[in-house]
């Protein structure tokens, strides 16, 4: 994982540099782009800290979650069908909740469970309209 200040996101390839978002055999994956709120990440880590789960360990960075995009100050809808418009032209349709995998237990014991409530693990979506996005771009929610 690497943090980028800007990236291209397309319907054909998902997030530039992430092979999981590419269209294969003419079929676009429902998990083309993953997006998480920093507030949800912090809530999960706070829960671990309260339960003693991070005692004596370094706090893992948000990209340990392996999400493509991180947002701050926006509550992403907790249901499918919404569209997230980012920057000038990018539009992503929310297709499903991003359930945390067992790899989260390797990051910190109890993290998988702490990411389960209230879609804390983030959302998954497909790209409707391509766009170049950058740190600080506006995000809008469309129905």
CSV table of N, CA and C in Angstrom, one decimal:
chain,number,residue,atom,x,y,z
A,1,UNK,N,0.8,-1.2,0.0
A,1,UNK,CA,0.0,0.0,0.0
A,1,UNK,C,0.9,1.2,0.0
A,2,UNK,N,0.4,2.2,-0.7
A,2,UNK,CA,1.1,3.5,-0.7
A,2,UNK,C,0.1,4.6,-0.7
A,3,UNK,N,0.4,5.7,-0.1
A,3,UNK,CA,-0.5,6.9,0.0
A,3,UNK,C,-0.2,7.8,-1.2
A,4,UNK,N,-1.2,8.2,-1.9
A,4,UNK,CA,-1.0,9.1,-3.1
A,4,UNK,C,-1.8,10.4,-2.8
A,5,UNK,N,-1.3,11.5,-3.3
A,5,UNK,CA,-2.0,12.8,-3.2
A,5,UNK,C,-3.0,13.0,-4.3
A,6,UNK,N,-2.8,12.2,-5.4
A,6,UNK,CA,-3.8,12.3,-6.6
A,6,UNK,C,-3.7,11.0,-7.3
A,7,UNK,N,-4.8,10.7,-8.0
A,7,UNK,CA,-4.9,9.4,-8.7
A,7,UNK,C,-6.0,9.5,-9.8
A,8,UNK,N,-5.8,8.7,-10.8
A,8,UNK,CA,-6.9,8.5,-11.8
A,8,UNK,C,-7.7,7.3,-11.4
A,9,UNK,N,-9.0,7.5,-11.6
A,9,UNK,CA,-10.0,6.4,-11.3
A,9,UNK,C,-10.9,6.2,-12.5
A,10,UNK,N,-10.9,5.0,-13.1
A,10,UNK,CA,-11.7,4.8,-14.3
A,10,UNK,C,-12.6,3.6,-14.2
A,11,UNK,N,-13.6,3.6,-15.1
A,11,UNK,CA,-14.5,2.5,-15.1
A,11,UNK,C,-13.9,1.2,-15.7
A,12,UNK,N,-12.8,1.4,-16.4
A,12,UNK,CA,-12.1,0.2,-17.0
A,12,UNK,C,-11.1,-0.4,-16.1
A,13,UNK,N,-10.5,0.4,-15.2
A,13,UNK,CA,-9.4,-0.1,-14.4
A,13,UNK,C,-9.6,0.1,-12.9
A,14,UNK,N,-10.6,0.9,-12.4
A,14,UNK,CA,-10.7,1.2,-11.0
A,14,UNK,C,-9.7,2.3,-10.7
A,15,UNK,N,-9.1,2.1,-9.5
A,15,UNK,CA,-8.1,3.1,-9.0
A,15,UNK,C,-6.8,2.7,-9.7
A,16,UNK,N,-6.1,3.7,-10.3
A,16,UNK,CA,-4.9,3.4,-11.0
A,16,UNK,C,-3.9,2.7,-10.1
A,17,UNK,N,-3.3,1.6,-10.6
A,17,UNK,CA,-2.3,0.9,-9.8
A,17,UNK,C,-2.9,-0.2,-8.9
A,18,UNK,N,-4.2,-0.3,-8.8
A,18,UNK,CA,-4.8,-1.4,-8.1
A,18,UNK,C,-5.5,-2.4,-9.0
A,19,UNK,N,-4.9,-3.5,-9.2
A,19,UNK,CA,-5.4,-4.5,-10.2
A,19,UNK,C,-6.8,-5.0,-9.9
A,20,UNK,N,-7.2,-5.0,-8.6
A,20,UNK,CA,-8.5,-5.5,-8.3
A,20,UNK,C,-9.7,-4.8,-8.9
A,21,UNK,N,-9.5,-3.6,-9.3
A,21,UNK,CA,-10.6,-2.8,-9.9
A,21,UNK,C,-10.8,-3.0,-11.4
A,22,UNK,N,-9.9,-3.7,-12.0
A,22,UNK,CA,-9.9,-3.8,-13.5
A,22,UNK,C,-11.1,-4.7,-14.0
A,23,UNK,N,-11.7,-4.3,-15.1
A,23,UNK,CA,-12.7,-5.0,-15.7
A,23,UNK,C,-12.1,-6.3,-16.4
A,24,UNK,N,-12.7,-7.4,-16.1
A,24,UNK,CA,-12.1,-8.7,-16.6
A,24,UNK,C,-13.2,-9.4,-17.4
A,25,UNK,N,-12.9,-9.9,-18.5
A,25,UNK,CA,-13.9,-10.7,-19.4
A,25,UNK,C,-15.2,-9.9,-19.5
A,26,UNK,N,-15.0,-8.6,-19.7
A,26,UNK,CA,-16.2,-7.7,-19.9
A,26,UNK,C,-17.1,-7.5,-18.7
A,27,UNK,N,-16.7,-7.9,-17.6
A,27,UNK,CA,-17.5,-7.8,-16.4
A,27,UNK,C,-16.8,-6.8,-15.3
A,28,UNK,N,-17.5,-5.8,-14.9
A,28,UNK,CA,-17.0,-4.9,-14.0
A,28,UNK,C,-17.2,-5.4,-12.6
A,29,UNK,N,-16.2,-5.5,-11.7
A,29,UNK,CA,-16.4,-6.0,-10.4
A,29,UNK,C,-17.2,-5.1,-9.5
A,30,UNK,N,-18.0,-5.7,-8.6
A,30,UNK,CA,-18.8,-4.9,-7.6
A,30,UNK,C,-17.9,-4.2,-6.6
A,31,UNK,N,-16.7,-4.7,-6.5
A,31,UNK,CA,-15.7,-4.3,-5.5
A,31,UNK,C,-14.6,-3.5,-6.2
A,32,UNK,N,-15.0,-2.6,-7.1
A,32,UNK,CA,-14.0,-1.9,-7.9
A,32,UNK,C,-13.2,-0.9,-7.1
A,33,UNK,N,-13.9,-0.2,-6.2
A,33,UNK,CA,-13.2,0.8,-5.4
A,33,UNK,C,-13.7,0.7,-4.0
A,34,UNK,N,-12.8,0.8,-3.0
A,34,UNK,CA,-13.2,0.8,-1.6
A,34,UNK,C,-12.9,2.1,-1.0
A,35,UNK,N,-13.8,2.5,-0.1
A,35,UNK,CA,-13.7,3.9,0.5
A,35,UNK,C,-14.1,3.7,1.9
A,36,UNK,N,-13.3,4.4,2.8
A,36,UNK,CA,-13.5,4.4,4.2
A,36,UNK,C,-13.4,5.8,4.8
A,37,UNK,N,-14.2,6.0,5.9
A,37,UNK,CA,-14.1,7.2,6.6
A,37,UNK,C,-13.1,7.2,7.7
A,38,UNK,N,-12.3,8.2,7.9
A,38,UNK,CA,-11.3,8.2,8.9
A,38,UNK,C,-11.9,8.2,10.3
A,39,UNK,N,-13.1,8.7,10.4
A,39,UNK,CA,-13.8,8.7,11.7
A,39,UNK,C,-14.2,7.2,12.1
A,40,UNK,N,-14.5,6.4,11.1
A,40,UNK,CA,-14.8,5.0,11.4
A,40,UNK,C,-13.6,4.2,11.8
A,41,UNK,N,-12.5,4.5,11.1
A,41,UNK,CA,-11.2,3.9,11.5
A,41,UNK,C,-10.8,4.2,12.9
A,42,UNK,N,-10.9,5.5,13.3
A,42,UNK,CA,-10.6,6.0,14.6
A,42,UNK,C,-11.5,5.4,15.7
A,43,UNK,N,-12.8,5.2,15.3
A,43,UNK,CA,-13.8,4.6,16.3
A,43,UNK,C,-13.4,3.2,16.5
A,44,UNK,N,-13.0,2.4,15.5
A,44,UNK,CA,-12.6,1.0,15.7
A,44,UNK,C,-11.3,1.0,16.6
A,45,UNK,N,-10.4,1.8,16.3
A,45,UNK,CA,-9.1,1.8,17.1
A,45,UNK,C,-9.4,2.2,18.5
A,46,UNK,N,-10.3,3.2,18.7
A,46,UNK,CA,-10.7,3.6,20.1
A,46,UNK,C,-11.3,2.5,20.8
A,47,UNK,N,-12.1,1.7,20.1
A,47,UNK,CA,-12.8,0.5,20.8
A,47,UNK,C,-11.7,-0.5,21.2
A,48,UNK,N,-10.7,-0.7,20.4
A,48,UNK,CA,-9.6,-1.6,20.8
A,48,UNK,C,-8.8,-1.1,21.9
A,49,UNK,N,-8.6,0.2,21.9
A,49,UNK,CA,-7.8,0.9,23.0
A,49,UNK,C,-8.6,0.7,24.4
A,50,UNK,N,-9.9,1.0,24.3
A,50,UNK,CA,-10.7,0.8,25.5
A,50,UNK,C,-10.7,-0.6,26.0
A,51,UNK,N,-10.7,-1.6,25.1
A,51,UNK,CA,-10.7,-3.0,25.5
A,51,UNK,C,-9.3,-3.5,25.7
A,52,UNK,N,-8.3,-2.7,25.6
A,52,UNK,CA,-6.9,-3.1,25.9
A,52,UNK,C,-6.2,-3.8,24.7
A,53,UNK,N,-6.9,-3.7,23.5
A,53,UNK,CA,-6.4,-4.4,22.4
A,53,UNK,C,-5.1,-3.9,21.7
A,54,UNK,N,-4.9,-2.6,21.9
A,54,UNK,CA,-3.7,-2.0,21.3
A,54,UNK,C,-2.6,-1.6,22.4
A,55,UNK,N,-2.9,-2.1,23.6
A,55,UNK,CA,-1.9,-1.8,24.7
A,55,UNK,C,-0.5,-2.3,24.3
A,56,UNK,N,0.4,-1.4,24.3
A,56,UNK,CA,1.8,-1.8,24.0
A,56,UNK,C,2.1,-2.0,22.5
A,57,UNK,N,1.2,-1.7,21.6
A,57,UNK,CA,1.4,-1.8,20.2
A,57,UNK,C,1.3,-0.4,19.5
A,58,UNK,N,2.0,-0.3,18.4
A,58,UNK,CA,1.8,0.9,17.6
A,58,UNK,C,0.4,0.9,17.0
A,59,UNK,N,-0.1,2.1,16.9
A,59,UNK,CA,-1.4,2.3,16.3
A,59,UNK,C,-1.3,2.1,14.8
A,60,UNK,N,-2.0,1.2,14.2
A,60,UNK,CA,-1.8,1.0,12.7
A,60,UNK,C,-2.4,2.2,11.9
A,61,UNK,N,-1.7,2.5,10.8
A,61,UNK,CA,-2.2,3.6,9.9
A,61,UNK,C,-3.4,3.2,9.2
A,62,UNK,N,-4.2,4.1,8.7
A,62,UNK,CA,-5.5,3.8,8.0
A,62,UNK,C,-5.3,2.9,6.8
A,63,UNK,N,-4.2,3.0,6.1
A,63,UNK,CA,-4.0,2.2,4.9
A,63,UNK,C,-3.8,0.7,5.3
A,64,UNK,N,-3.6,0.4,6.6
A,64,UNK,CA,-3.6,-1.0,6.9
A,64,UNK,C,-4.9,-1.7,6.7
A,65,UNK,N,-6.0,-0.9,6.6
A,65,UNK,CA,-7.3,-1.4,6.2
A,65,UNK,C,-7.4,-1.8,4.8
A,66,UNK,N,-6.4,-1.3,4.0
A,66,UNK,CA,-6.3,-1.6,2.5
A,66,UNK,C,-7.4,-1.0,1.7
A,67,UNK,N,-8.0,0.1,2.2
A,67,UNK,CA,-9.0,0.8,1.4
A,67,UNK,C,-8.3,1.7,0.4
A,68,UNK,N,-9.0,1.9,-0.8
A,68,UNK,CA,-8.5,2.7,-1.8
A,68,UNK,C,-8.5,4.2,-1.4
A,69,UNK,N,-9.6,4.6,-0.9
A,69,UNK,CA,-9.8,6.1,-0.7
A,69,UNK,C,-10.3,6.3,0.8
A,70,UNK,N,-9.8,7.4,1.4
A,70,UNK,CA,-10.1,7.7,2.7
A,70,UNK,C,-10.8,9.1,2.7
A,71,UNK,N,-11.9,9.2,3.4
A,71,UNK,CA,-12.6,10.5,3.5
A,71,UNK,C,-12.7,11.0,4.9
A,72,UNK,N,-12.8,12.3,5.1
A,72,UNK,CA,-12.9,12.9,6.4
A,72,UNK,C,-14.0,13.9,6.4
A,73,UNK,N,-14.8,13.9,7.5
A,73,UNK,CA,-15.8,14.9,7.6
A,73,UNK,C,-17.1,14.6,6.8
A,74,UNK,N,-17.3,13.4,6.3
A,74,UNK,CA,-18.4,13.1,5.5
A,74,UNK,C,-18.9,11.7,6.0
A,75,UNK,N,-20.2,11.6,6.3
A,75,UNK,CA,-20.8,10.3,6.7
A,75,UNK,C,-21.3,9.7,5.4
A,76,UNK,N,-20.7,8.6,5.0
A,76,UNK,CA,-21.1,7.9,3.7
A,76,UNK,C,-22.3,7.2,4.0
A,77,UNK,N,-23.3,7.2,3.1
A,77,UNK,CA,-24.6,6.4,3.3
A,77,UNK,C,-24.3,5.0,3.6
A,78,UNK,N,-25.1,4.4,4.5
A,78,UNK,CA,-24.9,3.0,4.9
A,78,UNK,C,-25.9,2.1,4.2
A,79,UNK,N,-26.0,2.4,2.9
A,79,UNK,CA,-26.9,1.5,2.0
A,79,UNK,C,-26.5,1.7,0.6
A,80,UNK,N,-26.8,0.7,-0.2
A,80,UNK,CA,-26.4,0.7,-1.6
A,80,UNK,C,-27.3,1.6,-2.4
A,81,UNK,N,-26.8,1.9,-3.6
A,81,UNK,CA,-27.6,2.8,-4.6
A,81,UNK,C,-27.2,4.2,-4.6
A,82,UNK,N,-26.5,4.7,-3.6
A,82,UNK,CA,-26.1,6.1,-3.5
A,82,UNK,C,-24.9,6.2,-4.5
A,83,UNK,N,-24.7,7.5,-4.9
A,83,UNK,CA,-23.5,7.8,-5.8
A,83,UNK,C,-22.6,8.8,-5.0
A,84,UNK,N,-21.3,8.5,-5.0
A,84,UNK,CA,-20.4,9.5,-4.4
A,84,UNK,C,-19.7,10.2,-5.6
A,85,UNK,N,-19.9,11.5,-5.7
A,85,UNK,CA,-19.2,12.3,-6.7
A,85,UNK,C,-18.0,12.9,-6.1
A,86,UNK,N,-16.8,12.7,-6.7
A,86,UNK,CA,-15.6,13.2,-6.1
A,86,UNK,C,-14.9,14.0,-7.1
A,87,UNK,N,-14.4,15.2,-6.7
A,87,UNK,CA,-13.8,16.1,-7.6
A,87,UNK,C,-14.7,16.6,-8.7
A,88,UNK,N,-14.1,16.9,-9.9
A,88,UNK,CA,-14.9,17.4,-11.0
A,88,UNK,C,-15.8,16.4,-11.7
A,89,UNK,N,-15.3,15.2,-11.9
A,89,UNK,CA,-16.1,14.2,-12.8
A,89,UNK,C,-16.3,12.8,-12.2
A,90,UNK,N,-15.5,12.4,-11.2
A,90,UNK,CA,-15.6,11.0,-10.8
A,90,UNK,C,-16.9,10.8,-10.1
A,91,UNK,N,-17.5,9.6,-10.4
A,91,UNK,CA,-18.8,9.2,-9.8
A,91,UNK,C,-18.7,7.7,-9.5
A,92,UNK,N,-18.9,7.3,-8.3
A,92,UNK,CA,-18.8,5.9,-7.8
A,92,UNK,C,-20.2,5.5,-7.2
A,93,UNK,N,-20.8,4.5,-7.7
A,93,UNK,CA,-22.0,3.9,-7.1
A,93,UNK,C,-21.7,3.0,-6.0
A,94,UNK,N,-22.3,3.2,-4.8
A,94,UNK,CA,-22.1,2.3,-3.7
A,94,UNK,C,-22.8,1.0,-4.0
A,95,UNK,N,-22.1,-0.1,-4.0
A,95,UNK,CA,-22.7,-1.4,-4.3
A,95,UNK,C,-22.8,-2.3,-3.1
A,96,UNK,N,-22.0,-2.1,-2.0
A,96,UNK,CA,-22.1,-3.0,-0.9
A,96,UNK,C,-21.2,-2.5,0.3
A,97,UNK,N,-21.5,-3.0,1.4
A,97,UNK,CA,-20.6,-2.8,2.6
A,97,UNK,C,-19.3,-3.5,2.4
A,98,UNK,N,-18.2,-2.9,2.9
A,98,UNK,CA,-16.9,-3.6,2.8
A,98,UNK,C,-16.6,-4.3,4.1
A,99,UNK,N,-17.0,-5.5,4.2
A,99,UNK,CA,-16.8,-6.3,5.4
A,99,UNK,C,-15.3,-6.5,5.6
A,100,UNK,N,-14.8,-6.3,6.8
A,100,UNK,CA,-13.4,-6.6,7.1
A,100,UNK,C,-13.1,-8.1,7.0
A,101,UNK,N,-11.9,-8.3,6.5
A,101,UNK,CA,-11.4,-9.7,6.4
A,101,UNK,C,-10.6,-10.1,7.6
A,102,UNK,N,-10.2,-11.4,7.6
A,102,UNK,CA,-9.5,-12.0,8.7
A,102,UNK,C,-8.1,-11.3,8.8
A,103,UNK,N,-7.6,-10.7,7.7
A,103,UNK,CA,-6.3,-10.1,7.7
A,103,UNK,C,-6.2,-9.0,8.7
A,104,UNK,N,-7.4,-8.4,9.1
A,104,UNK,CA,-7.4,-7.3,10.0
A,104,UNK,C,-6.9,-7.8,11.4
A,105,UNK,N,-7.1,-9.1,11.7
A,105,UNK,CA,-6.6,-9.7,12.9
A,105,UNK,C,-5.0,-9.7,13.0
A,106,UNK,N,-4.4,-9.7,11.8
A,106,UNK,CA,-2.9,-9.7,11.7
A,106,UNK,C,-2.5,-8.3,12.0
A,107,UNK,N,-3.3,-7.3,11.7
A,107,UNK,CA,-2.9,-5.9,11.9
A,107,UNK,C,-3.0,-5.6,13.4
A,108,UNK,N,-4.1,-6.0,14.0
A,108,UNK,CA,-4.3,-5.8,15.5
A,108,UNK,C,-5.4,-6.8,15.9
A,109,UNK,N,-5.2,-7.5,17.0
A,109,UNK,CA,-6.1,-8.5,17.5
A,109,UNK,C,-7.4,-7.7,17.9
A,110,UNK,N,-8.5,-8.2,17.4
A,110,UNK,CA,-9.8,-7.6,17.7
A,110,UNK,C,-10.3,-6.6,16.6
A,111,UNK,N,-9.4,-6.2,15.7
A,111,UNK,CA,-9.7,-5.1,14.7
A,111,UNK,C,-10.8,-5.5,13.8
A,112,UNK,N,-10.9,-6.8,13.4
A,112,UNK,CA,-12.0,-7.2,12.5
A,112,UNK,C,-13.3,-7.0,13.2
A,113,UNK,N,-13.5,-7.4,14.4
A,113,UNK,CA,-14.7,-7.2,15.1
A,113,UNK,C,-15.0,-5.7,15.4
A,114,UNK,N,-14.0,-4.9,15.6
A,114,UNK,CA,-14.2,-3.5,15.8
A,114,UNK,C,-14.6,-2.8,14.6
A,115,UNK,N,-14.3,-3.3,13.4
A,115,UNK,CA,-14.7,-2.7,12.1
A,115,UNK,C,-16.1,-3.2,11.6
A,116,UNK,N,-16.7,-4.1,12.3
A,116,UNK,CA,-18.0,-4.7,11.8
A,116,UNK,C,-19.2,-3.8,12.0
A,117,UNK,N,-19.4,-3.1,13.2
A,117,UNK,CA,-20.6,-2.3,13.4
A,117,UNK,C,-20.7,-1.1,12.5
A,118,UNK,N,-21.9,-0.8,12.1
A,118,UNK,CA,-22.2,0.5,11.4
A,118,UNK,C,-21.3,0.7,10.1
A,119,UNK,N,-21.0,-0.3,9.4
A,119,UNK,CA,-20.2,-0.2,8.1
A,119,UNK,C,-18.9,0.5,8.4
A,120,UNK,N,-18.3,0.3,9.5
A,120,UNK,CA,-17.0,0.9,9.8
A,120,UNK,C,-15.9,0.5,8.8
A,121,UNK,N,-16.0,-0.7,8.3
A,121,UNK,CA,-15.1,-1.2,7.3
A,121,UNK,C,-15.1,-0.4,6.0
A,122,UNK,N,-16.1,0.4,5.8
A,122,UNK,CA,-16.2,1.2,4.6
A,122,UNK,C,-17.3,0.7,3.6
A,123,UNK,N,-17.2,1.2,2.4
A,123,UNK,CA,-18.1,0.8,1.3
A,123,UNK,C,-17.3,0.4,0.1
A,124,UNK,N,-18.0,-0.3,-0.7
A,124,UNK,CA,-17.4,-0.7,-2.0
A,124,UNK,C,-18.3,-0.2,-3.1
A,125,UNK,N,-17.7,0.1,-4.3
A,125,UNK,CA,-18.5,0.6,-5.4
A,125,UNK,C,-17.9,0.4,-6.7
A,126,UNK,N,-18.6,0.8,-7.7
A,126,UNK,CA,-18.2,0.7,-9.1
A,126,UNK,C,-18.1,2.1,-9.7
A,127,UNK,N,-17.2,2.3,-10.6
A,127,UNK,CA,-17.0,3.6,-11.2
A,127,UNK,C,-18.1,3.8,-12.3
A,128,UNK,N,-18.8,4.9,-12.2
A,128,UNK,CA,-19.8,5.2,-13.2
A,128,UNK,C,-19.2,6.2,-14.2
A,129,UNK,N,-18.4,7.2,-13.7
A,129,UNK,CA,-17.8,8.2,-14.6
A,129,UNK,C,-16.3,8.4,-14.1
A,130,UNK,N,-15.4,8.3,-15.1
A,130,UNK,CA,-14.0,8.4,-14.8
A,130,UNK,C,-13.6,9.8,-14.2
A,131,UNK,N,-12.5,9.9,-13.5
A,131,UNK,CA,-12.1,11.2,-13.0
A,131,UNK,C,-10.7,11.1,-12.4
A,132,UNK,N,-10.0,12.2,-12.4
A,132,UNK,CA,-8.8,12.4,-11.7
A,132,UNK,C,-9.2,13.1,-10.4
A,133,UNK,N,-8.7,12.5,-9.2
A,133,UNK,CA,-9.0,13.1,-7.9
A,133,UNK,C,-7.7,13.4,-7.2
A,134,UNK,N,-7.9,14.3,-6.2
A,134,UNK,CA,-6.7,14.7,-5.5
A,134,UNK,C,-7.1,15.0,-4.0
A,135,UNK,N,-6.1,14.9,-3.1
A,135,UNK,CA,-6.3,15.2,-1.7
A,135,UNK,C,-7.0,16.5,-1.6
A,136,UNK,N,-8.1,16.6,-0.8
A,136,UNK,CA,-8.8,17.8,-0.6
A,136,UNK,C,-10.0,18.1,-1.5
A,137,UNK,N,-10.2,17.2,-2.5
A,137,UNK,CA,-11.3,17.3,-3.5
A,137,UNK,C,-12.7,17.2,-2.7
A,138,UNK,N,-13.6,18.0,-3.2
A,138,UNK,CA,-15.0,17.9,-2.6
A,138,UNK,C,-15.6,16.6,-3.0
A,139,UNK,N,-16.4,16.1,-2.0
A,139,UNK,CA,-17.2,14.8,-2.2
A,139,UNK,C,-18.7,15.2,-2.0
A,140,UNK,N,-19.5,14.8,-2.9
A,140,UNK,CA,-20.9,15.0,-2.9
A,140,UNK,C,-21.7,13.7,-2.9
A,141,UNK,N,-22.8,13.6,-2.2
A,141,UNK,CA,-23.6,12.4,-2.2
A,141,UNK,C,-24.8,12.6,-3.1
A,142,UNK,N,-25.0,11.7,-4.0
A,142,UNK,CA,-26.2,11.8,-4.9
A,142,UNK,C,-27.0,10.5,-4.7
A,143,UNK,N,-28.3,10.6,-4.9
A,143,UNK,CA,-29.2,9.5,-4.8
A,143,UNK,C,-29.4,8.8,-6.2
